[in-house]
Amino acid sequence: MTHLPAKRSMQIVILFGIFGLYFILLLETRSSIKSISNFISDERTRNSDKIILVHYNDNITSVNWRNLTKEQIDSLSELGKILYLGHDYPKLNASVKNYTILTWNSQHGVQFFDDFDPLKSCPVKNCKISYEDEDFEFANMVVFDLRRMEKVHELPKGKRNSKQIWTMLIDKATFNNLTQIKNKLKNYNGIFNWTMSYRMDSEIPVPRGRTVPVKPGEPTEIESFDTWNKNKNQNVLIAIADLNCNESDKHWKYVKELKKYIAVVIYGRCGDTKCLESSTKDCSLLSQYKFYLAFEDSNCDEYLTEKLWLNTYAKNAVPIVMGATNKFYKQLLPPTSYISTVDFSTPQDLAEYVLHLNNTPNELDSYFEWKKRFKVLNEFTEYLETDAINYCRICEALNYNSMKKRVYNDLETYWNKNYC
């Protein structure tokens, strides 16, 4: 009988041991997967109206899911990278300085009263907001709203502090505002250091809403499709509010043509239906519709207003968008969450697609898949609260952004036709 050498026998024993450990680990892994599956299944059983998902080891926050170009990423300020790339907020030491923010020519702007603190919910609070021109000499930042400035001579007359940041504010892109602003942009070349606008590449981005990934371990509560569908209007699928019903307006023409093929309810002066709330921008009645026409007043890249964030996503509806180019809708909105009019040759084609979705629950439900991995932050509420968010963004920028000096010498090129 042939005997294996002792060394050879030991190698075989070790090999069998390794295989044994592998199978044990495999069984444990399968058991863990089954436990997670059972957990999700149990949640579905206990609460049939809502599905609660918990995300494990999901690293989407570190991925450029927006598919921004290198040029776009490089153009972001530190605050922009926090808001749009999910970078962590830097830790501030206890000795961080205090900042004074001066709103120039503020008699026409929003002023907060003593009983309202605009920085109450802000992660940084080391800023003082001033509306007094006398504070000009000491202000760390001076904000100029170009909509409220007639001519260059309205700029401060006193000597400018060399470390002071002058910021140009453009937070609206309606046709009248932009025409007024564009005609005088060249007069302000070589004056401003920062911009504050709805654009991602502004030193102080102030969008009306944002899409952010769900963080790992963060529970996500999703309404079941059956519950969502049951709570929606089954006869009128589409709504729109605050429409300009001028016969020459292209949005009005589009809606009139669309109404020939599908029911559309119009809220406001152009329609027969009024919102219950008369003193706010929010219209709770919009929550009953499955689709909303989020048609922006201006076809400006990145200009997405409350029509989208407040009237649509906050109302749990599918937006039908018109305004920006599809490139920016893809970069700013949750993936596969919206319908673009650009993708349809005629309003009739769009109407037929909406009716098809309504009759095909699985396809319609796919427009809410994004909720498993993303959430929408509506940063437009009441006007005072929106302005409070804007002041918070200014304070954040002063704390987080690089203070390296720059000057905008060619505002016409910066604010080119693609941005209206």
Coordinates of C-alpha atoms in Angstrom, one line a residue:
M1 CA 0.0 0.0 0.0
T2 CA 1.4 3.4 -1.1
H3 CA 1.5 6.1 1.6
L4 CA 1.4 9.8 0.8
P5 CA 4.2 11.8 2.2
A6 CA 3.3 13.7 5.3
K7 CA 3.8 17.1 3.6
R8 CA 1.4 16.1 0.8
S9 CA -1.2 14.9 3.3
M10 CA -1.0 18.2 5.1
Q11 CA -1.6 20.1 1.8
I12 CA -4.7 18.1 1.1
V13 CA -6.1 18.7 4.6
I14 CA -5.5 22.5 4.2
L15 CA -7.2 22.4 0.8
F16 CA -10.3 20.7 2.2
G17 CA -10.3 23.2 5.0
I18 CA -10.3 26.1 2.7
F19 CA -13.2 24.7 0.6
G20 CA -15.1 24.0 3.8
L21 CA -14.8 27.6 4.9
Y22 CA -15.9 28.8 1.5
F23 CA -19.1 26.8 1.6
I24 CA -19.9 28.0 5.2
L25 CA -19.4 31.6 4.1
L26 CA -21.6 31.0 1.0
L27 CA -24.4 29.6 3.1
E28 CA -24.2 32.6 5.6
T29 CA -24.3 35.1 2.7
R30 CA -27.4 33.4 1.2
S31 CA -29.0 33.5 4.6
S32 CA -28.3 37.2 5.0
I33 CA -29.8 37.9 1.6
K34 CA -32.8 35.9 2.5
S35 CA -33.2 37.9 5.8
I36 CA -33.1 41.2 3.9
S37 CA -35.6 40.0 1.4
N38 CA -37.8 38.8 4.2
F39 CA -37.5 42.2 6.0
I40 CA -38.6 44.1 2.9
S41 CA -41.4 41.5 2.3
D42 CA -42.5 41.9 5.9
E43 CA -42.6 45.7 5.6
R44 CA -44.8 45.3 2.5
T45 CA -47.2 43.0 4.4
R46 CA -47.4 45.2 7.5
N47 CA -48.1 48.4 5.6
S48 CA -49.8 47.8 2.3
D49 CA -50.3 51.5 1.5
K50 CA -46.6 52.4 1.8
I51 CA -43.4 50.5 1.2
I52 CA -40.4 51.3 3.4
L53 CA -37.0 50.6 2.0
V54 CA -33.7 50.9 3.8
H55 CA -30.6 51.3 1.6
Y56 CA -27.5 49.4 2.5
N57 CA -24.0 50.0 1.0
D58 CA -25.4 52.2 -1.7
N59 CA -22.6 54.4 -2.8
I60 CA -24.6 56.5 -5.3
T61 CA -23.8 59.6 -3.3
S62 CA -20.2 59.4 -4.4
V63 CA -21.0 58.9 -8.1
N64 CA -21.5 61.7 -10.6
W65 CA -25.0 60.5 -11.4
R66 CA -25.8 63.8 -13.1
N67 CA -23.1 63.1 -15.8
L68 CA -21.7 66.6 -15.5
T69 CA -18.8 67.3 -17.8
K70 CA -15.4 68.0 -16.4
E71 CA -15.8 71.6 -17.4
Q72 CA -19.1 71.8 -15.5
I73 CA -17.6 70.1 -12.4
D74 CA -14.6 72.4 -12.5
S75 CA -16.9 75.5 -12.7
L76 CA -18.7 74.6 -9.4
S77 CA -17.8 76.5 -6.2
E78 CA -17.3 74.6 -3.0
L79 CA -20.9 75.3 -2.1
G80 CA -21.9 74.1 -5.6
K81 CA -20.1 70.8 -5.1
I82 CA -21.9 70.3 -1.8
L83 CA -25.3 71.0 -3.3
Y84 CA -24.9 69.2 -6.7
L85 CA -22.2 66.6 -6.1
G86 CA -23.1 65.6 -2.6
H87 CA -19.7 66.6 -1.1
D88 CA -19.7 66.7 2.7
Y89 CA -20.1 70.0 4.6
P90 CA -16.7 71.0 6.0
K91 CA -16.3 71.2 9.7
L92 CA -15.9 74.8 10.9
N93 CA -13.7 75.5 13.9
A94 CA -15.0 77.4 16.9
S95 CA -13.0 80.5 16.1
V96 CA -14.6 81.0 12.7
K97 CA -15.2 84.7 11.9
N98 CA -18.5 86.5 11.8
Y99 CA -19.7 88.0 8.5
T100 CA -21.9 91.0 7.6
I101 CA -24.1 90.7 4.5
L102 CA -25.4 93.9 3.1
T103 CA -28.4 94.0 0.7
W104 CA -27.8 97.2 -1.3
N105 CA -30.7 99.4 -2.2
S106 CA -32.9 97.3 0.0
Q107 CA -35.9 99.6 0.2
H108 CA -37.4 97.7 -2.7
G109 CA -36.5 94.3 -1.4
V110 CA -37.6 91.8 1.2
Q111 CA -36.6 92.8 4.8
F112 CA -37.0 90.5 7.8
F113 CA -38.5 91.7 11.0
D114 CA -36.9 91.2 14.4
D115 CA -39.2 88.2 15.2
F116 CA -38.1 86.3 12.1
D117 CA -34.6 84.8 12.0
P118 CA -33.7 83.8 8.3
L119 CA -30.8 81.8 9.5
K120 CA -32.8 79.8 12.1
S121 CA -32.6 76.5 10.1
C122 CA -29.3 77.3 8.5
P123 CA -26.3 75.0 9.3
V124 CA -24.2 78.2 9.8
K125 CA -25.4 81.2 11.8
N126 CA -22.3 83.4 12.0
C127 CA -23.8 86.0 9.6
K128 CA -25.5 89.3 10.2
I129 CA -27.9 90.6 7.6
S130 CA -28.0 94.4 7.1
Y131 CA -30.3 96.6 5.0
E132 CA -28.5 99.8 6.1
D133 CA -26.2 101.4 3.5
E134 CA -24.2 102.9 6.4
D135 CA -22.8 99.3 7.0
F136 CA -21.2 99.4 3.5
E137 CA -17.7 100.1 4.8
F138 CA -17.8 97.1 7.2
A139 CA -19.7 94.5 5.1
N140 CA -18.0 91.3 4.0
M141 CA -20.4 91.0 1.1
V142 CA -22.6 93.4 -0.7
V143 CA -25.5 91.9 -2.8
F144 CA -26.9 93.8 -5.7
D145 CA -30.2 92.7 -7.3
L146 CA -29.9 93.8 -10.9
R147 CA -33.7 93.8 -11.4
R148 CA -33.9 96.7 -8.9
M149 CA -31.0 98.7 -10.2
E150 CA -31.7 101.3 -12.9
K151 CA -28.2 102.5 -13.7
V152 CA -24.5 102.1 -12.6
H153 CA -24.6 105.3 -10.7
E154 CA -26.7 103.5 -8.0
L155 CA -23.6 101.6 -6.9
P156 CA -22.0 102.6 -3.7
K157 CA -20.1 105.9 -3.9
G158 CA -17.7 105.2 -1.0
K159 CA -14.3 103.6 -1.2
R160 CA -14.6 99.9 -1.6
N161 CA -12.9 97.5 0.9
S162 CA -10.4 95.5 -1.0
K163 CA -11.5 92.3 0.7
Q164 CA -15.2 93.0 0.2
I165 CA -17.1 90.6 -2.2
W166 CA -19.6 92.2 -4.5
T167 CA -22.3 89.8 -5.7
M168 CA -24.7 90.1 -8.6
L169 CA -28.1 88.5 -8.0
I170 CA -30.3 87.2 -10.8
D171 CA -32.8 84.7 -9.4
K172 CA -35.6 85.1 -12.0
A173 CA -35.5 84.5 -15.7
T174 CA -38.8 85.9 -16.9
F175 CA -38.7 87.6 -20.3
N176 CA -39.2 91.1 -19.0
N177 CA -36.6 90.7 -16.3
L178 CA -34.0 89.3 -18.6
T179 CA -34.6 91.9 -21.3
Q180 CA -34.1 94.6 -18.8
I181 CA -31.0 93.0 -17.3
K182 CA -29.3 92.0 -20.6
N183 CA -29.5 95.6 -21.9
K184 CA -27.3 96.8 -19.1
L185 CA -25.0 93.8 -18.3
K186 CA -22.1 95.4 -20.2
N187 CA -22.3 98.4 -17.9
Y188 CA -21.3 96.2 -14.9
N189 CA -18.2 94.5 -16.4
G190 CA -15.3 94.5 -14.1
I191 CA -17.4 95.1 -11.0
F192 CA -18.7 91.9 -9.5
N193 CA -16.7 89.1 -7.9
W194 CA -19.5 86.5 -7.4
T195 CA -22.8 85.6 -9.0
M196 CA -25.9 84.4 -7.2
S197 CA -28.4 82.7 -9.4
Y198 CA -30.3 79.6 -10.3
R199 CA -27.3 78.3 -12.3
M200 CA -25.1 75.5 -10.9
D201 CA -21.9 77.4 -11.6
S202 CA -22.8 80.4 -9.6
E203 CA -20.6 81.0 -6.5
I204 CA -24.0 81.0 -4.7
P205 CA -26.5 78.7 -6.4
V206 CA -30.1 79.4 -5.4
P207 CA -32.2 76.9 -7.3
R208 CA -35.9 76.6 -6.4
G209 CA -35.5 72.9 -5.9
R210 CA -32.9 70.1 -6.0
T211 CA -32.6 66.4 -6.6
V212 CA -30.4 64.5 -4.1
P213 CA -29.5 60.8 -3.7
V214 CA -31.0 59.0 -0.7
K215 CA -28.1 58.4 1.8
P216 CA -27.0 54.9 2.7
G217 CA -29.1 53.6 5.6
E218 CA -31.7 56.3 5.1
P219 CA -35.3 54.9 5.2
T220 CA -37.4 55.7 2.1
E221 CA -41.1 55.8 2.4
I222 CA -42.8 55.2 -0.9
E223 CA -46.6 55.2 -1.5
S224 CA -47.8 52.1 -3.2
F225 CA -48.9 52.6 -6.8
D226 CA -52.4 51.4 -6.1
T227 CA -52.8 53.9 -3.3
W228 CA -51.4 56.7 -5.4
N229 CA -53.7 55.8 -8.3
K230 CA -56.8 55.5 -6.1
N231 CA -56.2 59.1 -4.7
K232 CA -55.9 60.7 -8.1
N233 CA -58.6 62.1 -10.5
Q234 CA -59.5 59.4 -13.0
N235 CA -61.3 61.6 -15.4
V236 CA -59.0 64.6 -15.8
L237 CA -55.4 63.5 -15.9
I238 CA -53.5 66.8 -16.6
A239 CA -53.5 70.1 -14.8
I240 CA -51.7 73.5 -15.3
A241 CA -51.8 76.7 -13.3
D242 CA -50.8 80.4 -13.8
L243 CA -50.8 80.1 -17.6
N244 CA -50.3 83.1 -19.8
C245 CA -53.4 83.0 -22.0
N246 CA -52.1 85.6 -24.5
E247 CA -53.0 84.2 -28.0
S248 CA -49.4 84.8 -29.1
D249 CA -48.0 82.8 -26.2
K250 CA -46.6 79.4 -27.4
H251 CA -47.5 77.7 -24.1
W252 CA -51.1 78.8 -24.5
K253 CA -51.2 77.6 -28.1
Y254 CA -49.7 74.2 -27.0
V255 CA -52.3 73.7 -24.3
K256 CA -55.2 74.7 -26.5
E257 CA -54.0 72.1 -29.1
L258 CA -53.4 69.5 -26.4
K259 CA -57.0 69.9 -25.0
K260 CA -58.4 68.7 -28.3
Y261 CA -57.1 65.2 -27.5
I262 CA -57.1 64.9 -23.7
A263 CA -58.8 66.7 -20.8
V264 CA -56.7 69.4 -19.2
V265 CA -57.8 71.5 -16.2
I266 CA -56.5 75.1 -16.1
Y267 CA -56.2 76.9 -12.8
G268 CA -56.0 80.6 -12.6
R269 CA -57.2 83.5 -14.8
C270 CA -57.0 81.5 -18.0
G271 CA -59.3 78.7 -16.8
D272 CA -62.5 78.1 -15.0
T273 CA -61.0 76.7 -11.8
K274 CA -59.5 78.6 -8.9
C275 CA -57.2 77.5 -6.1
L276 CA -58.6 77.4 -2.6
E277 CA -55.6 79.4 -1.3
S278 CA -55.7 83.0 -2.4
S279 CA -52.7 84.4 -0.6
T280 CA -50.0 81.7 -1.3
K281 CA -48.3 80.3 -4.3
D282 CA -49.2 76.8 -3.2
C283 CA -52.4 75.2 -4.6
S284 CA -53.4 72.1 -2.8
L285 CA -56.0 71.1 -5.4
L286 CA -53.2 70.2 -7.8
S287 CA -52.4 67.1 -5.7
Q288 CA -55.4 65.3 -7.3
Y289 CA -53.9 65.1 -10.8
K290 CA -51.6 62.5 -12.2
F291 CA -49.7 64.8 -14.6
Y292 CA -48.8 68.5 -14.5
L293 CA -47.7 70.7 -17.3
A294 CA -44.5 72.3 -15.9
F295 CA -44.1 74.9 -18.6
E296 CA -41.6 77.6 -17.7
D297 CA -42.1 81.2 -18.7
S298 CA -38.7 81.4 -20.2
N299 CA -36.8 78.7 -22.2
C300 CA -33.6 79.1 -20.1
D301 CA -31.2 76.3 -19.3
E302 CA -31.3 75.4 -15.6
Y303 CA -34.2 77.8 -14.9
L304 CA -36.7 75.4 -13.1
T305 CA -39.3 77.1 -10.9
E306 CA -42.0 76.2 -8.5
K307 CA -44.1 75.0 -11.5
L308 CA -41.9 71.9 -11.3
W309 CA -40.8 71.5 -7.7
L310 CA -43.9 72.8 -5.9
N311 CA -46.8 72.2 -8.3
T312 CA -45.5 68.8 -9.5
Y313 CA -43.1 66.8 -7.4
A314 CA -44.5 68.1 -4.1
K315 CA -47.9 67.0 -5.4
N316 CA -46.7 63.5 -6.3
A317 CA -47.4 64.0 -10.0
V318 CA -45.5 63.2 -13.2
P319 CA -44.1 66.5 -14.7
I320 CA -44.6 67.2 -18.4
V321 CA -41.8 69.7 -19.0
M322 CA -41.1 72.5 -21.4
G323 CA -38.5 75.2 -21.1
A324 CA -34.9 74.1 -20.6
T325 CA -33.0 71.7 -22.9
N326 CA -33.2 68.0 -22.2
K327 CA -29.5 68.0 -21.3
F328 CA -30.2 70.1 -18.2
Y329 CA -33.5 68.3 -17.3
K330 CA -31.4 65.1 -17.2
Q331 CA -28.8 66.7 -15.0
L332 CA -31.2 68.3 -12.5
L333 CA -34.2 66.1 -12.2
P334 CA -34.6 62.5 -10.9
P335 CA -33.9 59.9 -13.6
T336 CA -36.9 58.7 -15.6
S337 CA -39.2 60.9 -13.5
Y338 CA -40.6 63.3 -16.2
I339 CA -41.9 63.6 -19.7
S340 CA -40.5 66.1 -22.1
T341 CA -42.6 67.8 -24.8
V342 CA -39.5 67.9 -27.0
D343 CA -39.7 64.1 -27.4
F344 CA -43.1 64.3 -29.2
S345 CA -43.7 65.7 -32.6
T346 CA -47.2 67.1 -31.8
P347 CA -49.4 67.8 -28.8
Q348 CA -51.6 64.9 -30.1
D349 CA -48.7 62.5 -29.8
L350 CA -48.2 63.6 -26.2
A351 CA -51.8 63.2 -25.4
E352 CA -51.8 59.6 -26.8
Y353 CA -48.8 58.7 -24.8
V354 CA -50.3 60.0 -21.5
L355 CA -53.5 58.0 -22.2
H356 CA -51.4 55.0 -22.9
L357 CA -49.5 55.4 -19.6
N358 CA -52.8 55.8 -17.8
N359 CA -54.0 52.5 -19.3
T360 CA -50.7 50.7 -18.6
P361 CA -50.1 50.8 -14.8
N362 CA -46.7 49.1 -15.0
E363 CA -45.3 51.7 -17.3
L364 CA -46.8 54.6 -15.4
D365 CA -45.4 53.1 -12.1
S366 CA -41.9 53.2 -13.7
Y367 CA -42.0 57.0 -13.5
F368 CA -41.8 56.7 -9.7
E369 CA -38.9 54.2 -9.5
W370 CA -36.6 57.1 -8.8
K371 CA -38.0 57.4 -5.3
K372 CA -36.1 54.3 -4.3
R373 CA -32.8 56.1 -4.8
F374 CA -33.5 59.8 -4.9
K375 CA -35.5 62.5 -3.2
V376 CA -36.5 66.0 -4.2
L377 CA -35.9 69.0 -2.0
N378 CA -38.4 71.8 -2.7
E379 CA -36.7 75.1 -1.8
F380 CA -39.6 77.3 -2.8
T381 CA -42.3 77.7 -0.2
E382 CA -43.6 81.1 1.0
Y383 CA -41.7 84.1 -0.2
L384 CA -40.2 84.9 3.2
E385 CA -39.0 81.3 3.7
T386 CA -37.5 81.2 0.2
D387 CA -35.6 84.4 0.9
A388 CA -34.4 82.9 4.1
I389 CA -33.0 80.0 2.2
N390 CA -31.2 82.4 -0.1
Y391 CA -29.6 84.2 2.9
C392 CA -28.6 80.9 4.3
R393 CA -26.9 80.1 1.0
I394 CA -25.0 83.4 1.2
C395 CA -23.8 82.6 4.7
E396 CA -22.8 79.1 3.6
A397 CA -20.8 80.5 0.7
L398 CA -18.9 82.9 2.9
N399 CA -18.0 80.0 5.2
Y400 CA -17.2 77.3 2.6
N401 CA -16.1 79.0 -0.7
S402 CA -12.6 79.9 -1.6
M403 CA -12.0 83.6 -1.0
K404 CA -9.6 83.8 -4.0
K405 CA -10.4 87.1 -5.7
R406 CA -12.0 87.0 -9.1
V407 CA -13.8 89.6 -11.3
Y408 CA -16.4 89.1 -14.0
N409 CA -15.1 91.2 -16.9
D410 CA -17.5 89.9 -19.6
L411 CA -21.0 89.4 -18.2
E412 CA -22.6 89.2 -21.7
T413 CA -20.6 86.1 -22.5
Y414 CA -21.2 84.6 -19.1
W415 CA -24.9 85.2 -19.4
N416 CA -25.2 84.0 -23.0
K417 CA -28.3 83.1 -25.1
N418 CA -28.4 79.5 -23.8
Y419 CA -29.0 81.0 -20.3
C420 CA -31.5 83.5 -21.8

